[in-house]
Coordinates of C-alpha atoms and ligand atoms in Angstrom, one line a residue:
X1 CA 62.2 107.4 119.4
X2 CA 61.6 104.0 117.5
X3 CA 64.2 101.4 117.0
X4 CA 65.1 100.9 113.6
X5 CA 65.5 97.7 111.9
X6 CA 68.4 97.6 110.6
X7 CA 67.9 95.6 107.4
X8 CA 65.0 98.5 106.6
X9 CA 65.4 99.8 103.4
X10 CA 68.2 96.8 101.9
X11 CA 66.6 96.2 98.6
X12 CA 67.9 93.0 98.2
X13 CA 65.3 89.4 99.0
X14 CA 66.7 87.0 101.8
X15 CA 69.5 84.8 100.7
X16 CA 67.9 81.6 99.6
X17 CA 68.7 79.2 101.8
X18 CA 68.8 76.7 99.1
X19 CA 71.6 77.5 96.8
X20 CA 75.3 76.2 97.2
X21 CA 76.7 79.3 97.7
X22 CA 74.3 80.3 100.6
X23 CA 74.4 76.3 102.6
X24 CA 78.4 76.8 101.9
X25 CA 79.0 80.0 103.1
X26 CA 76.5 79.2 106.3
X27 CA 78.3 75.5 107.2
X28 CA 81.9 77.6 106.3
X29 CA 81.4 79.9 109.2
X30 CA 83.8 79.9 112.4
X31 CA 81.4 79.2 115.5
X32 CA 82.7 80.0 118.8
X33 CA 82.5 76.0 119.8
X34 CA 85.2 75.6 117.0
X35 CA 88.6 74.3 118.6
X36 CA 90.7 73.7 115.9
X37 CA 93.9 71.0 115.2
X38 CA 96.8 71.6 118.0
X39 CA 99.4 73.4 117.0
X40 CA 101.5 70.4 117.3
X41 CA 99.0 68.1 114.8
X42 CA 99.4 71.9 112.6
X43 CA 103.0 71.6 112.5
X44 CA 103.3 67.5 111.8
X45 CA 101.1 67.8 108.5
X46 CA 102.8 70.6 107.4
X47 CA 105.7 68.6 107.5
X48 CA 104.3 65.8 105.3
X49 CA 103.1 68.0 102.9
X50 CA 105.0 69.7 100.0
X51 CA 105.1 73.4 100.4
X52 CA 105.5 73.5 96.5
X53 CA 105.9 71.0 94.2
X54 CA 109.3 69.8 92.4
X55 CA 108.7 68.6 89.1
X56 CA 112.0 67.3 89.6
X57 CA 112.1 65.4 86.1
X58 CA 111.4 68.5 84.1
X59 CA 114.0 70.7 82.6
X60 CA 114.9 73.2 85.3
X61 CA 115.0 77.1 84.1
X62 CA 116.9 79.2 86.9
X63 CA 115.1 82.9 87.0
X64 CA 117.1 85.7 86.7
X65 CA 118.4 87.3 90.6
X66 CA 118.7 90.7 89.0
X67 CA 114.8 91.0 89.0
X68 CA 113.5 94.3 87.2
X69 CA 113.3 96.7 89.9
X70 CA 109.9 98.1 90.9
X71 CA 110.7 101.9 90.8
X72 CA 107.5 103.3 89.9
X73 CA 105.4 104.8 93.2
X74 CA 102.8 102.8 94.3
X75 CA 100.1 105.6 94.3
X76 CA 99.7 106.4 90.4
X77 CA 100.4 102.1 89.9
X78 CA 97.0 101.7 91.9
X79 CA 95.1 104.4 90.0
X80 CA 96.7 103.7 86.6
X81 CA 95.4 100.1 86.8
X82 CA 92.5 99.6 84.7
X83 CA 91.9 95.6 82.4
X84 CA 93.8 95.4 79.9
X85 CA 92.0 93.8 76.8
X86 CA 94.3 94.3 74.2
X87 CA 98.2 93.5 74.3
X88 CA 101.0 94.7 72.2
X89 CA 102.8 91.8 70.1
X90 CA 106.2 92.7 72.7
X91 CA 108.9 90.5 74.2
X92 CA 109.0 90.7 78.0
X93 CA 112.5 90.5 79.3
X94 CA 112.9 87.1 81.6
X95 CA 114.0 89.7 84.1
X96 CA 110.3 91.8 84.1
X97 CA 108.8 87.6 84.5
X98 CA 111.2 87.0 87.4
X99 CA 110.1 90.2 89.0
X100 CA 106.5 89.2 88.3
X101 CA 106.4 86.2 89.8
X102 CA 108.5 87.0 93.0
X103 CA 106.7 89.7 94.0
X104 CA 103.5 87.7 93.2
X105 CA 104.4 85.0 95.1
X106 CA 108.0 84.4 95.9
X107 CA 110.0 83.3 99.0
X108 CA 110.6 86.6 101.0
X109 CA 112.3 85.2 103.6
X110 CA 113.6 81.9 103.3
X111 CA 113.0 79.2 106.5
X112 CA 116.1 78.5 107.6
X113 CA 116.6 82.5 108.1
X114 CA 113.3 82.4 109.9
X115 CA 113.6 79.1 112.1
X116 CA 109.5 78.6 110.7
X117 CA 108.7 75.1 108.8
X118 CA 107.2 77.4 105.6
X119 CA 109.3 79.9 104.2
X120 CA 107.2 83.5 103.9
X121 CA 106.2 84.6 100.7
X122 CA 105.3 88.2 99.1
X123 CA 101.3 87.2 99.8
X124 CA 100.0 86.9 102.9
X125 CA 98.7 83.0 103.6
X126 CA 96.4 81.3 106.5
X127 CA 98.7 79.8 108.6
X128 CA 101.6 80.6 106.6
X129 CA 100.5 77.5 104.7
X130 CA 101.0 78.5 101.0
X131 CA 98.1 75.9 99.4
X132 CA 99.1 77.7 95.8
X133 CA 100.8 76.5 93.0
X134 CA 101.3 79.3 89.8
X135 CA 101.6 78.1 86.4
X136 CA 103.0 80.1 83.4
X137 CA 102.8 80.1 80.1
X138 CA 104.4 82.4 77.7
X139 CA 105.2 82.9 73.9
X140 CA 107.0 86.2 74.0
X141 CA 109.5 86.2 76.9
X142 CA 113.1 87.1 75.9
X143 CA 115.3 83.8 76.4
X144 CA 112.3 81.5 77.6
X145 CA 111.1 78.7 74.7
X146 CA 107.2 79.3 74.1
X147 CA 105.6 76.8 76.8
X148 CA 103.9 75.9 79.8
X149 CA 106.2 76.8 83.0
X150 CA 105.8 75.4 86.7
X151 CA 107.2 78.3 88.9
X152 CA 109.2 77.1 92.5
X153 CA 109.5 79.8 94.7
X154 CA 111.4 78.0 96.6
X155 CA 113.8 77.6 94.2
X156 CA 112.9 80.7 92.5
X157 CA 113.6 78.7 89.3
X158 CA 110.5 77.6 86.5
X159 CA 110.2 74.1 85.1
X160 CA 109.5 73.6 81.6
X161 CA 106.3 71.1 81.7
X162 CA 105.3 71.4 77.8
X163 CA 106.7 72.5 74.9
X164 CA 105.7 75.1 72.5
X165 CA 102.9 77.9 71.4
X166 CA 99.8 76.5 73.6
X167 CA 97.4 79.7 72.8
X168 CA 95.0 77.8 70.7
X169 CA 94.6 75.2 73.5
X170 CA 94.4 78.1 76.1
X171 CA 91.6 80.1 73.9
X172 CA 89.5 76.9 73.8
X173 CA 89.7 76.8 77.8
X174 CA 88.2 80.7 78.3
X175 CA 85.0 82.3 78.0
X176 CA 86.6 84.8 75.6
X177 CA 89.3 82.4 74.2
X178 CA 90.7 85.5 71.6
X179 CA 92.5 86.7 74.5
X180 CA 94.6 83.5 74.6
X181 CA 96.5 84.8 70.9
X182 CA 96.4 88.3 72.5
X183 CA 98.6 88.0 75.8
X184 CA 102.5 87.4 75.6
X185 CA 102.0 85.7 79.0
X186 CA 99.5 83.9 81.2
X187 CA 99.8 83.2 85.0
X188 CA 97.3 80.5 86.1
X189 CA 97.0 80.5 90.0
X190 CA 95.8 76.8 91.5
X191 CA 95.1 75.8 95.1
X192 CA 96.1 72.7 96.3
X193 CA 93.4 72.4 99.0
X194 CA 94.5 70.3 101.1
X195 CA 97.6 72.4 102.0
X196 CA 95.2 74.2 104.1
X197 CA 91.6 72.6 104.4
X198 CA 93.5 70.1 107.1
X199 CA 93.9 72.7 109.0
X200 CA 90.5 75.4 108.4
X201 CA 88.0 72.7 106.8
X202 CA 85.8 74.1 104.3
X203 CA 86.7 77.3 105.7
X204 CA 90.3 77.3 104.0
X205 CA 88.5 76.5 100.8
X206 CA 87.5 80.9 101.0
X207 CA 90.8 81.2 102.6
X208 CA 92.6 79.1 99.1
X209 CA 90.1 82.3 97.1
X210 CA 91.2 84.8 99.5
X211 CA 94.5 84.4 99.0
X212 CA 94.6 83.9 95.2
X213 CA 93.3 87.4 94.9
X214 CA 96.0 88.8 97.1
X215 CA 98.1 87.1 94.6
X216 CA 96.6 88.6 91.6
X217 CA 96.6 91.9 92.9
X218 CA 100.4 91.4 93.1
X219 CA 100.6 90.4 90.0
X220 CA 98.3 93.6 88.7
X221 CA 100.4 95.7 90.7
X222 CA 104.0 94.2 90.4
X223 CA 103.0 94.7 86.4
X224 CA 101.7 98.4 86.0
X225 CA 104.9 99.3 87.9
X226 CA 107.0 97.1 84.9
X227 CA 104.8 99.0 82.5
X228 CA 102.7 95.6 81.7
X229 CA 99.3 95.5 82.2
X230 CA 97.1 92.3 83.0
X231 CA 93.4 91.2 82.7
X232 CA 91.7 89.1 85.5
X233 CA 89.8 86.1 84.5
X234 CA 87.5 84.3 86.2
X235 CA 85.5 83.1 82.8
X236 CA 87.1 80.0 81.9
X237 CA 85.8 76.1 81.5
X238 CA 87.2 74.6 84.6
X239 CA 87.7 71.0 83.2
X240 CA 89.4 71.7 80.2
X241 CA 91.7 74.3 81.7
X242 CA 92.9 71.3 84.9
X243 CA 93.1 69.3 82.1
X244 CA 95.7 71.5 80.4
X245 CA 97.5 72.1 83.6
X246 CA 97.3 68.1 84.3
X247 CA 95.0 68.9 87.2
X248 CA 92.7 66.0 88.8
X249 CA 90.0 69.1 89.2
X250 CA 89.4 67.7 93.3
X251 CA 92.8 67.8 95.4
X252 CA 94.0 70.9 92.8
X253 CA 92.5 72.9 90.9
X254 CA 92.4 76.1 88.9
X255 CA 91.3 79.5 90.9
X256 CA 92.0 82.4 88.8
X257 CA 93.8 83.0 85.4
X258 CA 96.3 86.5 84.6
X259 CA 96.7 87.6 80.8
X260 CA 99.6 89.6 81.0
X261 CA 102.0 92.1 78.7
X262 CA 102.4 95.3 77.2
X263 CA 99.4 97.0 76.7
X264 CA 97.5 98.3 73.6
X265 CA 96.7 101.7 73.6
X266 CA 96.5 102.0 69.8
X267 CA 92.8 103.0 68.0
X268 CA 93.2 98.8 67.1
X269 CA 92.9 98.4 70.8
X270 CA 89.4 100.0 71.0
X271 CA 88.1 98.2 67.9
X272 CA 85.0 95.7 69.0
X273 CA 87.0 92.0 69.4
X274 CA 84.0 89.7 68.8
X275 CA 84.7 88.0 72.2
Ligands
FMN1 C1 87.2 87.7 90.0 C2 87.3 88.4 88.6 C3 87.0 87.7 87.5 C4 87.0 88.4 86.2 N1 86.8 87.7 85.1 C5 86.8 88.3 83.9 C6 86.7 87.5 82.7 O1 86.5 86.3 82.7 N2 86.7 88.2 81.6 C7 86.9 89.6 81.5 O2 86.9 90.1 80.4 N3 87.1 90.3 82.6 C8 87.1 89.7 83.8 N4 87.3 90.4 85.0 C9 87.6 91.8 84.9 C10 86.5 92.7 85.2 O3 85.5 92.7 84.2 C11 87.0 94.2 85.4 O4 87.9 94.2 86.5 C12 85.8 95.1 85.7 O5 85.1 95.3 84.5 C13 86.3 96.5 86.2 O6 87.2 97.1 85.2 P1 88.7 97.5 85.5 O7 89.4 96.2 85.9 O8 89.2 98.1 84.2 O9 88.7 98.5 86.6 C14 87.3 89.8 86.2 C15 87.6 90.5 87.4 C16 87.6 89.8 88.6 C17 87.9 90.6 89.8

């Protein structure tokens, strides 16, 4: 019997070792020489840094406790998700939002219950260190004035950062800006790297990724069960869309962006968009 290569028959050419992606996903692997901070260095940082920023001088917009409950089962929720390209023109109830954004990211188990310096969230983190901030914007949730929102999970409350309708601003950000006058809601998801590159260096940069995804997948899930729908977007011009959120672009920046709402189903729906 021969031993067989085990690359034999991949059709794919060697990475180049030349591109950013390959020298960063080569320098971002753990090595078995790799030590790591003490716990007690761990544990001093995260006291200096903010689990989640304040916004303190913004008005203050308290989320409803009596969340929409996630009834449906989760088997048909994963196989009935599918992108959502099209959105009806409905209000979402600020109950369906504060369900959306606790089980996307909210505080699960607060830290004085828990004795632990970060409070746990609905996604898992790297260290429990949370490097994520989620911004929202809305024009069509019941009770909520058109704007961009900070969310606190902390304080399970939103802040009102800007004022007013922001879609045309939001459409010039994205690949396919029509979707921007389209979606009821947006969630944009933002690491704060440092939160957890003092600890993994550049590997906590794919951990920051890593756990935005789990996030979205909340969110993707946490909506079909609300009977929303939501469309993942990576396609947007970085610069312009920090800029928006008042982003630097370095210590914060944006990951991943969630167009959110009812869903189209109408013949409209399936008419070509021009995006
Ligand atoms: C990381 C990521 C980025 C994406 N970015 C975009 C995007 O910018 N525009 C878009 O129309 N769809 C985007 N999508 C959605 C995919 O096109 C979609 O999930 C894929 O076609 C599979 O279809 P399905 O979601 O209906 O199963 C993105 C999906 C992921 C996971």
């Amino acid at each position: 019997m021969t031993s067989r290569d085990p690359w034999t028959g991949l059709t794919h050419p060697p990475a180049p070792d030349d591109e950013l992606w390959g020298l960063f996903h080569e320098n971002s692997k753990v090595g078995r020489h790799y030590l790591g901070l003490p716990d007690a260095a761990v544990l001093a940082r995260m006291r200096e840094l903010s689990e989640s920023l304040s916004y303190e001088q913004y008005r203050a917009v308290p989320l409803p406790s009596d969340r929409a409950p996630l009834s449906a089962p989760l088997g048909p929720v994963m196989r009935g998700r599918t992108s959502v390209r099209a959105f009806r023109p409905d209000t979402v109830a600020l109950r369906q939002l504060s369900s959306l954004l606790h089980h996307a990211y909210g505080v699960t188990r607060p830290s004085a219950e828990t004795g632990q310096v970060r409070s746990w969230r609905a996604a898992p983190s790297p260290g429990g260190l949370y490097p994520l901030e989620l911004y929202v914007h809305t024009t069509l949730v019941d009770g909520l004035r058109a704007g961009l929102y900070h969310y606190s999970p902390a304080r399970d409350e939103l802040r009102h950062l800007r004022e007013g309708d922001l879609a045309r601003e939001i459409a010039s950000c994205f690949v396919q800006g029509a979707i921007a006058y389209d979606a009821p809601m947006f969630v944009f998801l933002t690491a704060w790297f440092e939160r957890v590159t003092f600890k993994y260096g550049d590997r906590g940069y794919r951990f920051a990724l890593l756990e935005a995804g789990h996030v979205a997948q909340n969110l993707n899930l946490a909506a079909g069960a609300l009977g929303l729908g939501a469309l993942n977007l990576g396609g947007y011009f970085d610069h312009e869309l920090d800029d928006l959120l008042g982003l630097d672009g370095v210590t914060a920046s944006t990951v991943y962006a969630l167009a959110l709402g009812r869903p189209d189903t109408s013949e409209r729906a399936a008419e070509p968009r021009g995006d």
